[in-house]
Short mmCIF file of C-alpha atoms in Angstrom, two decimals:
data_model
loop_
_atom_site.label_atom_id
_atom_site.label_comp_id
_atom_site.label_asym_id
_atom_site.label_seq_id
_atom_site.Cartn_x
_atom_site.Cartn_y
_atom_site.Cartn_z
CA UNK A 28 7.50 7.50 18.25
CA UNK A 29 9.98 8.87 15.73
CA UNK A 30 12.36 5.92 15.53
CA UNK A 31 13.06 2.43 16.69
CA UNK A 32 15.72 1.29 18.96
CA UNK A 33 16.41 -1.84 16.97
CA UNK A 34 14.76 -4.50 14.61
CA UNK A 35 13.33 -6.34 17.76
CA UNK A 36 11.31 -3.26 18.83
CA UNK A 37 9.78 -2.97 15.23
CA UNK A 38 8.57 -6.67 15.71
CA UNK A 39 7.29 -5.97 19.17
CA UNK A 40 5.51 -2.80 18.06
CA UNK A 41 3.79 -4.32 15.02
CA UNK A 42 2.95 -7.52 17.08
CA UNK A 43 1.09 -5.19 19.50
CA UNK A 44 -1.05 -4.09 16.44
CA UNK A 45 -1.57 -7.71 15.45
CA UNK A 46 0.89 -7.56 12.60
CA UNK A 47 3.17 -10.44 12.67
CA UNK A 48 6.53 -9.39 10.91
CA UNK A 49 9.13 -11.75 9.71
CA UNK A 50 12.77 -10.78 10.42
CA UNK A 51 13.40 -9.69 6.95
CA UNK A 52 10.48 -7.29 6.62
CA UNK A 53 11.17 -5.89 10.11
CA UNK A 54 14.72 -5.08 9.08
CA UNK A 55 13.73 -3.40 5.96
CA UNK A 56 11.16 -1.15 7.81
CA UNK A 57 13.81 -0.36 10.54
CA UNK A 58 16.28 0.57 7.95
CA UNK A 59 13.80 2.84 6.02
CA UNK A 60 12.86 4.69 9.17
CA UNK A 61 16.55 4.89 10.53
CA UNK A 62 18.30 5.85 7.41
CA UNK A 63 15.20 7.97 6.19
CA UNK A 64 15.20 6.12 2.86
CA UNK A 65 11.98 5.23 0.78
CA UNK A 66 11.15 1.68 1.05
CA UNK A 67 9.84 -0.35 -1.95
CA UNK A 68 8.04 -3.32 -0.96
CA UNK A 69 7.18 -5.93 -3.63
CA UNK A 70 5.27 -9.11 -3.60
CA UNK A 71 2.27 -11.01 -4.86
CA UNK A 72 -1.24 -9.43 -4.00
CA UNK A 73 -2.57 -10.17 -0.58
CA UNK A 74 0.76 -10.68 1.15
CA UNK A 75 0.30 -7.58 3.51
CA UNK A 76 2.36 -4.77 1.92
CA UNK A 77 -0.34 -2.13 2.21
CA UNK A 78 -1.02 -3.28 5.84
CA UNK A 79 2.50 -2.92 6.66
CA UNK A 80 2.45 0.78 5.76
CA UNK A 81 -0.74 1.46 7.56
CA UNK A 82 0.51 -0.48 10.60
CA UNK A 83 3.68 1.53 10.46
CA UNK A 84 1.82 4.90 10.88
CA UNK A 85 -0.34 3.44 13.53
CA UNK A 86 2.90 2.28 15.44
CA UNK A 87 4.56 5.66 14.99
CA UNK A 88 1.54 7.57 16.03
CA UNK A 89 1.67 9.80 12.75
CA UNK A 90 -0.71 10.45 9.85
CA UNK A 91 -1.10 8.04 6.97
CA UNK A 92 -1.26 9.77 3.57
CA UNK A 93 -2.16 7.27 0.88
CA UNK A 94 -1.76 7.84 -2.84
CA UNK A 95 -3.55 5.04 -4.71
CA UNK A 96 -1.80 4.80 -8.20
CA UNK A 97 -3.63 3.97 -11.42
CA UNK A 98 -3.10 4.31 -15.17
CA UNK A 99 -3.14 8.00 -16.03
CA UNK A 100 -2.14 9.39 -12.77
CA UNK A 101 -0.62 12.79 -13.14
CA UNK A 102 1.17 15.45 -11.06
CA UNK A 103 -1.93 17.46 -10.49
CA UNK A 104 -3.49 14.56 -8.57
CA UNK A 105 -0.33 13.21 -6.85
CA UNK A 106 2.01 16.17 -6.24
CA UNK A 107 0.07 19.59 -6.42
CA UNK A 108 -2.56 21.66 -8.38
CA UNK A 109 -3.95 25.04 -8.58
CA UNK A 110 -7.35 26.22 -7.27
CA UNK A 111 -8.59 27.39 -10.70
CA UNK A 112 -12.07 28.52 -9.40
CA UNK A 113 -10.43 30.73 -6.82
CA UNK A 114 -8.14 32.17 -9.51
CA UNK A 115 -11.13 32.79 -11.62
CA UNK A 116 -12.92 34.71 -8.82
CA UNK A 117 -9.88 36.81 -8.22
CA UNK A 118 -9.82 37.63 -11.94
CA UNK A 119 -13.48 38.67 -11.79
CA UNK A 120 -13.02 40.64 -8.70
CA UNK A 121 -10.25 42.61 -10.12
CA UNK A 122 -12.29 43.28 -13.28
CA UNK A 123 -15.20 44.56 -11.19
CA UNK A 124 -12.86 46.89 -9.42
CA UNK A 125 -10.94 47.91 -12.53
CA UNK A 126 -7.84 46.86 -11.00
CA UNK A 127 -4.80 45.31 -12.72
CA UNK A 128 -3.92 41.71 -12.03
CA UNK A 129 -0.82 40.04 -13.28
CA UNK A 130 -0.41 36.29 -14.15
CA UNK A 131 2.04 36.06 -11.35
CA UNK A 132 -0.48 37.12 -8.92
CA UNK A 133 -2.48 34.04 -9.57
CA UNK A 134 0.37 31.59 -8.97
CA UNK A 135 1.11 32.03 -5.26
CA UNK A 136 0.82 29.90 -2.32
CA UNK A 137 -2.69 31.18 -1.70
CA UNK A 138 -3.81 29.33 -4.74
CA UNK A 139 -1.78 26.28 -4.34
CA UNK A 140 -3.40 22.99 -3.77
CA UNK A 141 -1.52 20.37 -1.90
CA UNK A 142 -1.88 16.68 -3.11
CA UNK A 143 -0.58 13.76 -1.17
CA UNK A 144 3.04 14.26 -2.01
CA UNK A 145 3.38 17.93 -1.52
CA UNK A 146 1.17 17.68 1.56
CA UNK A 147 3.81 15.39 3.29
CA UNK A 148 6.52 17.70 2.09
CA UNK A 149 4.80 20.74 3.66
CA UNK A 150 3.59 18.64 6.77
CA UNK A 151 4.46 20.81 9.93
CA UNK A 152 2.85 18.53 12.59
CA UNK A 153 5.00 16.55 15.19
CA UNK A 154 7.11 13.67 13.83
CA UNK A 155 6.90 12.77 10.24
CA UNK A 156 3.86 11.37 8.27
CA UNK A 157 3.89 7.82 6.57
CA UNK A 158 3.30 8.17 2.79
CA UNK A 159 1.99 5.13 1.25
CA UNK A 160 2.34 5.12 -2.64
CA UNK A 161 0.24 2.14 -3.27
CA UNK A 162 0.68 -0.19 -6.38
CA UNK A 163 3.26 2.12 -8.09
CA UNK A 164 3.25 -0.60 -10.84
CA UNK A 165 -0.27 0.57 -11.94
CA UNK A 166 0.97 3.97 -12.84
CA UNK A 167 2.45 4.92 -16.19
CA UNK A 168 6.24 5.19 -16.83
CA UNK A 169 6.02 9.06 -17.00
CA UNK A 170 4.66 9.04 -13.44
CA UNK A 171 7.72 7.37 -12.00
CA UNK A 172 9.82 10.22 -13.45
CA UNK A 173 7.66 12.72 -11.42
CA UNK A 174 8.62 10.88 -8.38
CA UNK A 175 12.51 11.04 -8.66
CA UNK A 176 13.05 14.37 -7.18
CA UNK A 177 11.00 13.66 -4.10
CA UNK A 178 12.25 10.23 -3.53
CA UNK A 179 15.81 11.30 -3.76
CA UNK A 180 15.69 14.73 -1.97
CA UNK A 181 12.22 14.82 -0.24
CA UNK A 182 11.40 17.85 -2.33
CA UNK A 183 8.88 19.15 -4.87
CA UNK A 184 9.67 21.93 -7.28
CA UNK A 185 6.59 24.14 -8.30
CA UNK A 186 7.95 26.17 -11.37
CA UNK A 187 6.06 29.22 -10.25
CA UNK A 188 7.07 29.16 -6.70
CA UNK A 189 10.37 27.34 -6.37
CA UNK A 190 11.24 24.08 -4.59
CA UNK A 191 9.62 22.90 -1.20
CA UNK A 192 11.85 20.70 0.88
CA UNK A 193 10.50 18.69 3.85
CA UNK A 194 11.54 19.87 7.31
CA UNK A 195 10.99 16.23 8.39
CA UNK A 196 11.29 13.89 5.51
CA UNK A 197 8.20 11.59 5.38
CA UNK A 198 8.50 7.85 5.82
CA UNK A 199 7.82 6.79 2.24
CA UNK A 200 6.48 3.19 1.56
CA UNK A 201 5.92 2.15 -2.12
CA UNK A 202 4.37 -1.01 -2.99
CA UNK A 203 4.19 -3.13 -6.24
CA UNK A 204 2.57 -6.39 -7.33
CA UNK A 205 5.10 -6.47 -9.95
CA UNK A 206 2.44 -6.30 -12.92
CA UNK A 207 5.21 -4.40 -14.83
CA UNK A 208 8.94 -3.68 -14.24
CA UNK A 209 9.79 -0.47 -12.54
CA UNK A 210 12.57 1.75 -13.84
CA UNK A 211 16.13 1.43 -12.41
CA UNK A 212 16.04 5.12 -11.61
CA UNK A 213 13.23 4.65 -9.20
CA UNK A 214 14.67 1.49 -7.66
CA UNK A 215 17.96 3.12 -6.99
CA UNK A 216 16.35 5.74 -4.78
CA UNK A 217 14.65 3.14 -2.54
CA UNK A 218 15.55 0.32 -0.12
CA UNK A 219 14.03 -2.96 -1.34
CA UNK A 220 12.25 -5.88 0.11
CA UNK A 221 10.24 -8.68 -1.34
CA UNK A 222 7.52 -10.13 0.89
CA UNK A 223 6.89 -13.78 0.08
CA UNK A 224 3.85 -15.84 0.99
CA UNK A 225 4.17 -16.97 4.52
CA UNK A 226 4.62 -20.76 5.28
CA UNK A 227 1.69 -22.41 6.52
CA UNK A 228 2.54 -22.27 10.21
CA UNK A 229 3.24 -18.60 9.91
CA UNK A 230 -0.12 -18.07 8.04
CA UNK A 231 -1.99 -19.86 10.91
CA UNK A 232 -0.50 -17.53 13.46
CA UNK A 233 -1.64 -14.46 11.17
CA UNK A 234 -5.03 -15.84 10.63
CA UNK A 235 -5.55 -16.59 14.40
CA UNK A 236 -4.92 -13.06 15.17
CA UNK A 237 -7.22 -11.67 12.47
CA UNK A 238 -10.02 -14.21 12.98
CA UNK A 239 -10.17 -15.03 16.64
CA UNK A 240 -13.47 -16.73 16.41
CA UNK A 241 -12.10 -19.55 14.23
CA UNK A 242 -11.00 -22.87 15.65
CA UNK A 243 -7.40 -23.86 15.45
CA UNK A 244 -7.98 -26.81 13.37
CA UNK A 245 -10.14 -24.92 10.77
CA UNK A 246 -7.33 -22.34 10.49
CA UNK A 247 -4.48 -24.93 10.14
CA UNK A 248 -6.36 -26.86 7.52
CA UNK A 249 -7.38 -23.78 5.46
CA UNK A 250 -3.81 -22.47 5.57
CA UNK A 251 -2.61 -25.79 4.38
CA UNK A 252 -5.06 -26.00 1.66
CA UNK A 253 -4.48 -22.29 0.43
CA UNK A 254 -0.71 -23.07 0.35
CA UNK A 255 -1.41 -26.22 -1.81
CA UNK A 256 -3.67 -24.00 -4.22
CA UNK A 257 -0.72 -21.70 -5.01
CA UNK A 258 0.87 -24.68 -6.73
CA UNK A 259 -2.04 -24.73 -9.18
CA UNK A 260 -2.23 -23.16 -12.62
CA UNK A 261 -4.28 -20.11 -11.25
CA UNK A 262 -4.76 -16.57 -12.61
CA UNK A 263 -4.75 -15.07 -9.25
CA UNK A 264 -3.15 -17.29 -6.45
CA UNK A 265 -4.73 -16.42 -3.11
CA UNK A 266 -2.64 -14.42 -0.59
CA UNK A 267 -2.97 -14.15 3.12
CA UNK A 268 -5.70 -11.49 2.78
CA UNK A 269 -7.81 -14.10 0.76
CA UNK A 270 -7.07 -16.74 3.48
CA UNK A 271 -8.32 -14.46 6.18
CA UNK A 272 -11.48 -13.74 4.08
CA UNK A 273 -12.02 -17.37 3.52
CA UNK A 274 -11.70 -18.32 7.18
CA UNK A 275 -14.02 -15.49 7.97
CA UNK A 276 -16.61 -16.81 5.51
CA UNK A 277 -16.25 -20.33 6.84
CA UNK A 278 -16.91 -19.23 10.37
CA UNK A 279 -19.97 -17.32 9.16
CA UNK A 280 -21.11 -20.60 7.38
CA UNK A 281 -20.72 -22.46 10.58
CA UNK A 282 -17.86 -24.53 9.45
CA UNK A 283 -15.74 -25.88 12.33
CA UNK A 284 -13.23 -27.83 10.36
CA UNK A 285 -12.53 -28.49 6.72
CA UNK A 286 -11.96 -32.36 7.51
CA UNK A 287 -15.28 -32.89 8.90
CA UNK A 288 -17.45 -30.45 6.93
CA UNK A 289 -20.03 -30.96 4.37
CA UNK A 290 -18.21 -30.28 1.09
CA UNK A 291 -20.94 -27.72 -0.08
CA UNK A 292 -20.38 -25.42 2.90
CA UNK A 293 -16.80 -24.59 2.17
CA UNK A 294 -17.44 -24.46 -1.47
CA UNK A 295 -19.98 -21.73 -0.77
CA UNK A 296 -17.20 -19.50 0.62
CA UNK A 297 -14.62 -20.18 -2.17
CA UNK A 298 -15.56 -16.85 -3.67
CA UNK A 299 -13.21 -15.48 -1.01
CA UNK A 300 -10.18 -17.34 -2.55
CA UNK A 301 -11.04 -17.45 -6.25
CA UNK A 302 -11.47 -14.35 -8.31
CA UNK A 303 -12.01 -15.70 -11.71
CA UNK A 304 -14.29 -18.48 -13.09
CA UNK A 305 -11.23 -20.50 -14.20
CA UNK A 306 -9.89 -20.13 -10.76
CA UNK A 307 -12.94 -21.10 -9.02
CA UNK A 308 -13.25 -24.33 -11.07
CA UNK A 309 -9.72 -25.28 -10.30
CA UNK A 310 -9.83 -24.64 -6.57
CA UNK A 311 -13.32 -26.36 -6.36
CA UNK A 312 -11.81 -29.39 -7.84
CA UNK A 313 -8.68 -29.24 -5.76
CA UNK A 314 -10.89 -28.95 -2.64
CA UNK A 315 -12.85 -31.95 -3.70
CA UNK A 316 -9.72 -34.07 -3.75
CA UNK A 317 -8.45 -32.44 -0.55
CA UNK A 318 -11.66 -33.22 1.50
CA UNK A 319 -11.76 -36.77 0.05
CA UNK A 320 -8.59 -37.66 1.84
#
């Protein structure tokens, strides 16, 4: 699949892969694919940004190329690099044969190593790959500047070889947890969409798809409680991913419903929700109040 007929088709295709899209996110994905524009998805951790890109690749039947961002990420790890070992071997071989070798001889496509971004630009398979640039907010400001040519022109310039332009521009999805502000130059090159926490009823539908072994009452009460915890003063409020993990843990612990369960059983699985000691204490206290009503 190279494109979608309309937004409803996006929703149907994602639904077939057990990813329930809201209208806003489906519209953003449809426009990104149709217009050939990079899509910046922002939202709290655990709301499904990364999974949306993975599901998009599965729906389109095209490769997913993932670039996980981190502090200190460089062009040599994200765009392209040179095969230095092979270059060294060529130099030694030339020396043994008393042959002259110029520096320009060592910087040809033969020695070029495609990293994720150049790999997508030079992709020659059917369709276009999906490039996931995950957690762009974890990378340095300087790395954003390296992306501007690619995001704006689907091109990468290698000074020694020239500019490579994609025959079929990849579908680019950038995700951000907004741990820092991104530069305006990057934002201007992307379509933008904020993915919010789903309301409890939508969270129930998502978890039911993901944890089919859980009873409806357990899923409903777990979703309600997780929604309540986001109003607490937590370091890391739980997202949908944590809700899924918690319900899976409760099923493994043999909990059929939070209302009738022994308090100790759900507490044993709270490590799926709380990721810091302070959060664990706050959520444990909140659950004790919740279970007493």
